[in-house]
Amino acid sequence: MKFSFRPWLVAAFAVLSASALFAQPSGGPYGPLPQTYEVPKDAKRVYFVAPEGKADAAGTLEAPATLEAALAKVVTGDAIILRGGTYRTGGLFLNQGITIQPYKDEQPVIKGTLVADKWESLRDGVWRAKWSTLFPQKPADWWRRNREGMRTPLHKFNNDMVFVDGKPLASKGWEGELDADSYAVDYEGGYVFIKFDPTGRTIEITAFDGFLTRTTREVHGKQSDRKGYTMRGLTITQYAYRALEVEGTEPQKLDDPANFGKEVVGTTIEHTTITHCSRVAGYFRGDRTTFRHCLISDTSTEGVYLIDSADCLLEKNIFTRNNIEQITGYYPSAVKIFNQSYRVVCRDNLIIDNPHSNGLWYDVGNVDGVFINNWVENCLDGFFWEISKNVIVAGNVFKNCQNGIRILNSSGAKVYHNTFFNAPASFQRDTRSAQGDHFGWHPSTGPDVHERHSHVFTGNLMLADARFTAPLLRADQHPALKDRLKEPAFDAVDFNVYARPAAPAPAGNAKGAEDMNTALIQNLSAALIAWSPGAGETNQFMLMAPAELTAKLSRFEKNSVLLPLAPNAVVQSPELRNYQPARALPVKAPLPAEVAKLLGWPAQDGYVPGAYQN
């Protein structure tokens, strides 16, 4: 078996060299860690700010300024140091490369809400407050009401949020639907309604649709220096629409990457929490953007939205609870990497608890991605690579996802040594092209219909308990392509280990059993592999074992095996999320030296299938 690699791997190594490599998901720590920050010694000027600061103050430790005043004054190389406490502010702009961080170990919290303390009692237990900053919003013009209007009420698209004692309330369409956990808005009259006594409660309502925009335009009398800021140690929460935005050019066609991503370079966000934003945590544009040890949670359509950017790194973050409103028809993802982003590396992140959202999605036109050593659990599509070229997916764990990975209308996806548990690997080709597409130019940025091939799927460990009966590997192709695409989408499929229980449990143990590893049902009737191009109207083979694929196409799965075993007979403890091998597996898989180096694995002749090596 021969693998070919491109020089872009050298660039990936350069991005990865900034910190230690890991042999599999590290187990943490993930997300923000307690820090004690020193004032940057190389800062040209330091501005201290505080919630009670004065706009005309000097910005010293003894006389702190306001955050708004400091942002208006800073120039390249300055630092803003935030004292602890709650800042209620928004609509701020910056165009200089500065540092923003806490003072020592203090904990600044930046909020986009104001406290509502004037309420009027109405009938039936309903109360209302007059509110001037409301954020009505309609669905995007591409949202299909004829398909989704019966599933998602239109009021969910509005961007207002209400919190009671820190707890978010759910939106409702009118006062008659209210309960103690919801709110409604009269946009014509300018009122917010709740159905509980507000006495003694802290009720916060959104007042700003964003915290900070790093603009490319002139602001505060200064031209942009094209440098991204460094942000550390903040908590940013409760914003209508988004907390942060970094502006930049967005090509509306396939374009030369020299023409975008250069207006703001080097944005770095570390040990920062961004949560409870009505749409997204932030939109980020610009090469060499870095997210490290951040928590992004409780967002709606997306958490982090990275656009048209190259040589970026996402490392040791937690991305969780996206699409908390369960909006349908909006294709949500906890992380979206969009439109001709090159060499974006996602390494050792925790992407969990997104049951109504995809996990991490490279969406259209992306090139040379790297997705390694991540833990992905309870998502729709855990890792989604769409209309894009060349990605390495290696050393990850995918658990309880609709699809662990989904490779759609793409080319050159190399998938090595991942562990899948109740999370299929899906490779799909359909008829979508640049002609007449619902999203216009999107398909033109990636491989055309006849170019969607050259995938590799080797050295993977595919586990399923007895209740999971879907195929573990899917190669799907639209039946309309049967006469057009007659060759498989793969260069190689081999050296994989599949394991799922095959024997039924005793009849007395089947009913009400709770052990997911017990053979509660007979799995022999469920296909292991769905493969296209195949036969018949569906253009697909449903295969019960890797040997059946070998019998049809001798170059595939010759060295793969199916073990009739429950997961806890193969790995140490699925219950405790320990996926180290519990037995010697009968397969050793080759791995290109470049990928082994990327994973930090020692050079050797063969490796244990899956993310974990003995």
JSON list of C-alpha atoms in Angstrom, two decimals, residues 443-532:
[
{"chain": "A", "resi": 443, "resn": "PRO", "atom": "CA", "xyz": [-19.51, 24.05, -4.29]},
{"chain": "A", "resi": 444, "resn": "SER", "atom": "CA", "xyz": [-17.17, 25.83, -6.72]},
{"chain": "A", "resi": 445, "resn": "THR", "atom": "CA", "xyz": [-14.55, 26.17, -3.96]},
{"chain": "A", "resi": 446, "resn": "GLY", "atom": "CA", "xyz": [-13.96, 22.43, -3.61]},
{"chain": "A", "resi": 447, "resn": "PRO", "atom": "CA", "xyz": [-13.63, 19.31, -5.76]},
{"chain": "A", "resi": 448, "resn": "ASP", "atom": "CA", "xyz": [-16.23, 18.85, -8.48]},
{"chain": "A", "resi": 449, "resn": "VAL", "atom": "CA", "xyz": [-18.40, 15.74, -8.67]},
{"chain": "A", "resi": 450, "resn": "HIS", "atom": "CA", "xyz": [-15.82, 13.69, -10.63]},
{"chain": "A", "resi": 451, "resn": "GLU", "atom": "CA", "xyz": [-12.94, 14.74, -8.32]},
{"chain": "A", "resi": 452, "resn": "ARG", "atom": "CA", "xyz": [-14.30, 13.37, -5.03]},
{"chain": "A", "resi": 453, "resn": "HIS", "atom": "CA", "xyz": [-11.93, 10.48, -4.37]},
{"chain": "A", "resi": 454, "resn": "SER", "atom": "CA", "xyz": [-8.50, 9.51, -2.98]},
{"chain": "A", "resi": 455, "resn": "HIS", "atom": "CA", "xyz": [-9.68, 8.78, 0.57]},
{"chain": "A", "resi": 456, "resn": "VAL", "atom": "CA", "xyz": [-7.79, 6.47, 2.95]},
{"chain": "A", "resi": 457, "resn": "PHE", "atom": "CA", "xyz": [-9.34, 4.62, 5.90]},
{"chain": "A", "resi": 458, "resn": "THR", "atom": "CA", "xyz": [-6.78, 2.44, 7.69]},
{"chain": "A", "resi": 459, "resn": "GLY", "atom": "CA", "xyz": [-5.82, 1.39, 11.20]},
{"chain": "A", "resi": 460, "resn": "ASN", "atom": "CA", "xyz": [-9.13, 2.33, 12.80]},
{"chain": "A", "resi": 461, "resn": "LEU", "atom": "CA", "xyz": [-10.87, 0.58, 15.69]},
{"chain": "A", "resi": 462, "resn": "MET", "atom": "CA", "xyz": [-14.62, 0.41, 15.14]},
{"chain": "A", "resi": 463, "resn": "LEU", "atom": "CA", "xyz": [-16.62, -0.53, 18.25]},
{"chain": "A", "resi": 464, "resn": "ALA", "atom": "CA", "xyz": [-20.35, -0.95, 18.77]},
{"chain": "A", "resi": 465, "resn": "ASP", "atom": "CA", "xyz": [-22.41, -2.25, 21.65]},
{"chain": "A", "resi": 466, "resn": "ALA", "atom": "CA", "xyz": [-25.34, -4.56, 21.06]},
{"chain": "A", "resi": 467, "resn": "ARG", "atom": "CA", "xyz": [-27.94, -1.80, 20.80]},
{"chain": "A", "resi": 468, "resn": "PHE", "atom": "CA", "xyz": [-26.14, -0.11, 17.92]},
{"chain": "A", "resi": 469, "resn": "THR", "atom": "CA", "xyz": [-27.09, -1.83, 14.67]},
{"chain": "A", "resi": 470, "resn": "ALA", "atom": "CA", "xyz": [-26.22, 0.73, 11.98]},
{"chain": "A", "resi": 471, "resn": "PRO", "atom": "CA", "xyz": [-23.25, 0.10, 9.66]},
{"chain": "A", "resi": 472, "resn": "LEU", "atom": "CA", "xyz": [-19.94, 1.17, 11.17]},
{"chain": "A", "resi": 473, "resn": "LEU", "atom": "CA", "xyz": [-18.42, 2.17, 7.83]},
{"chain": "A", "resi": 474, "resn": "ARG", "atom": "CA", "xyz": [-20.47, 3.86, 5.15]},
{"chain": "A", "resi": 475, "resn": "ALA", "atom": "CA", "xyz": [-19.42, 4.68, 1.59]},
{"chain": "A", "resi": 476, "resn": "ASP", "atom": "CA", "xyz": [-22.54, 6.30, 0.17]},
{"chain": "A", "resi": 477, "resn": "GLN", "atom": "CA", "xyz": [-23.07, 7.52, -3.36]},
{"chain": "A", "resi": 478, "resn": "HIS", "atom": "CA", "xyz": [-26.22, 9.02, -4.82]},
{"chain": "A", "resi": 479, "resn": "PRO", "atom": "CA", "xyz": [-27.94, 6.52, -7.16]},
{"chain": "A", "resi": 480, "resn": "ALA", "atom": "CA", "xyz": [-28.00, 9.18, -9.89]},
{"chain": "A", "resi": 481, "resn": "LEU", "atom": "CA", "xyz": [-24.20, 8.92, -10.06]},
{"chain": "A", "resi": 482, "resn": "LYS", "atom": "CA", "xyz": [-24.18, 5.20, -10.77]},
{"chain": "A", "resi": 483, "resn": "ASP", "atom": "CA", "xyz": [-23.19, 5.55, -14.42]},
{"chain": "A", "resi": 484, "resn": "ARG", "atom": "CA", "xyz": [-20.93, 8.54, -13.80]},
{"chain": "A", "resi": 485, "resn": "LEU", "atom": "CA", "xyz": [-18.81, 7.43, -10.83]},
{"chain": "A", "resi": 486, "resn": "LYS", "atom": "CA", "xyz": [-18.03, 3.74, -11.18]},
{"chain": "A", "resi": 487, "resn": "GLU", "atom": "CA", "xyz": [-14.85, 3.64, -9.10]},
{"chain": "A", "resi": 488, "resn": "PRO", "atom": "CA", "xyz": [-14.76, 3.73, -5.29]},
{"chain": "A", "resi": 489, "resn": "ALA", "atom": "CA", "xyz": [-13.89, 6.98, -3.55]},
{"chain": "A", "resi": 490, "resn": "PHE", "atom": "CA", "xyz": [-10.99, 5.28, -1.72]},
{"chain": "A", "resi": 491, "resn": "ASP", "atom": "CA", "xyz": [-7.34, 4.65, -2.43]},
{"chain": "A", "resi": 492, "resn": "ALA", "atom": "CA", "xyz": [-7.10, 2.36, 0.61]},
{"chain": "A", "resi": 493, "resn": "VAL", "atom": "CA", "xyz": [-9.40, 0.72, 3.17]},
{"chain": "A", "resi": 494, "resn": "ASP", "atom": "CA", "xyz": [-7.53, -1.83, 5.27]},
{"chain": "A", "resi": 495, "resn": "PHE", "atom": "CA", "xyz": [-5.98, -2.85, 8.60]},
{"chain": "A", "resi": 496, "resn": "ASN", "atom": "CA", "xyz": [-9.14, -1.96, 10.51]},
{"chain": "A", "resi": 497, "resn": "VAL", "atom": "CA", "xyz": [-10.59, -3.86, 13.46]},
{"chain": "A", "resi": 498, "resn": "TYR", "atom": "CA", "xyz": [-14.37, -4.03, 13.82]},
{"chain": "A", "resi": 499, "resn": "ALA", "atom": "CA", "xyz": [-15.88, -5.32, 17.06]},
{"chain": "A", "resi": 500, "resn": "ARG", "atom": "CA", "xyz": [-19.47, -5.78, 18.11]},
{"chain": "A", "resi": 501, "resn": "PRO", "atom": "CA", "xyz": [-21.31, -8.55, 19.94]},
{"chain": "A", "resi": 502, "resn": "ALA", "atom": "CA", "xyz": [-22.79, -11.27, 17.80]},
{"chain": "A", "resi": 503, "resn": "ALA", "atom": "CA", "xyz": [-24.36, -13.71, 20.27]},
{"chain": "A", "resi": 504, "resn": "PRO", "atom": "CA", "xyz": [-27.78, -12.99, 21.80]},
{"chain": "A", "resi": 505, "resn": "ALA", "atom": "CA", "xyz": [-28.09, -12.70, 25.55]},
{"chain": "A", "resi": 506, "resn": "PRO", "atom": "CA", "xyz": [-30.14, -15.27, 27.48]},
{"chain": "A", "resi": 507, "resn": "ALA", "atom": "CA", "xyz": [-33.83, -14.44, 27.18]},
{"chain": "A", "resi": 508, "resn": "GLY", "atom": "CA", "xyz": [-34.19, -13.76, 30.88]},
{"chain": "A", "resi": 509, "resn": "ASN", "atom": "CA", "xyz": [-31.49, -11.11, 30.81]},
{"chain": "A", "resi": 510, "resn": "ALA", "atom": "CA", "xyz": [-32.58, -9.18, 27.75]},
{"chain": "A", "resi": 511, "resn": "LYS", "atom": "CA", "xyz": [-35.55, -7.28, 29.11]},
{"chain": "A", "resi": 512, "resn": "GLY", "atom": "CA", "xyz": [-34.63, -4.25, 31.17]},
{"chain": "A", "resi": 513, "resn": "ALA", "atom": "CA", "xyz": [-30.91, -4.89, 31.10]},
{"chain": "A", "resi": 514, "resn": "GLU", "atom": "CA", "xyz": [-28.81, -1.74, 31.53]},
{"chain": "A", "resi": 515, "resn": "ASP", "atom": "CA", "xyz": [-25.32, -2.91, 30.55]},
{"chain": "A", "resi": 516, "resn": "MET", "atom": "CA", "xyz": [-24.63, -1.42, 27.13]},
{"chain": "A", "resi": 517, "resn": "ASN", "atom": "CA", "xyz": [-21.89, -4.00, 26.55]},
{"chain": "A", "resi": 518, "resn": "THR", "atom": "CA", "xyz": [-24.12, -7.01, 27.08]},
{"chain": "A", "resi": 519, "resn": "ALA", "atom": "CA", "xyz": [-25.35, -8.61, 23.87]},
{"chain": "A", "resi": 520, "resn": "LEU", "atom": "CA", "xyz": [-28.95, -7.55, 24.31]},
{"chain": "A", "resi": 521, "resn": "ILE", "atom": "CA", "xyz": [-29.90, -8.20, 20.70]},
{"chain": "A", "resi": 522, "resn": "GLN", "atom": "CA", "xyz": [-28.70, -10.32, 17.84]},
{"chain": "A", "resi": 523, "resn": "ASN", "atom": "CA", "xyz": [-26.40, -8.26, 15.65]},
{"chain": "A", "resi": 524, "resn": "LEU", "atom": "CA", "xyz": [-25.84, -10.81, 12.91]},
{"chain": "A", "resi": 525, "resn": "SER", "atom": "CA", "xyz": [-28.65, -9.37, 10.82]},
{"chain": "A", "resi": 526, "resn": "ALA", "atom": "CA", "xyz": [-27.19, -5.86, 10.72]},
{"chain": "A", "resi": 527, "resn": "ALA", "atom": "CA", "xyz": [-24.78, -4.84, 7.98]},
{"chain": "A", "resi": 528, "resn": "LEU", "atom": "CA", "xyz": [-21.31, -3.86, 9.11]},
{"chain": "A", "resi": 529, "resn": "ILE", "atom": "CA", "xyz": [-20.36, -1.93, 5.96]},
{"chain": "A", "resi": 530, "resn": "ALA", "atom": "CA", "xyz": [-22.54, -0.02, 3.49]},
{"chain": "A", "resi": 531, "resn": "TRP", "atom": "CA", "xyz": [-20.59, 0.34, 0.26]},
{"chain": "A", "resi": 532, "resn": "SER", "atom": "CA", "xyz": [-21.09, 2.30, -2.96]}
]
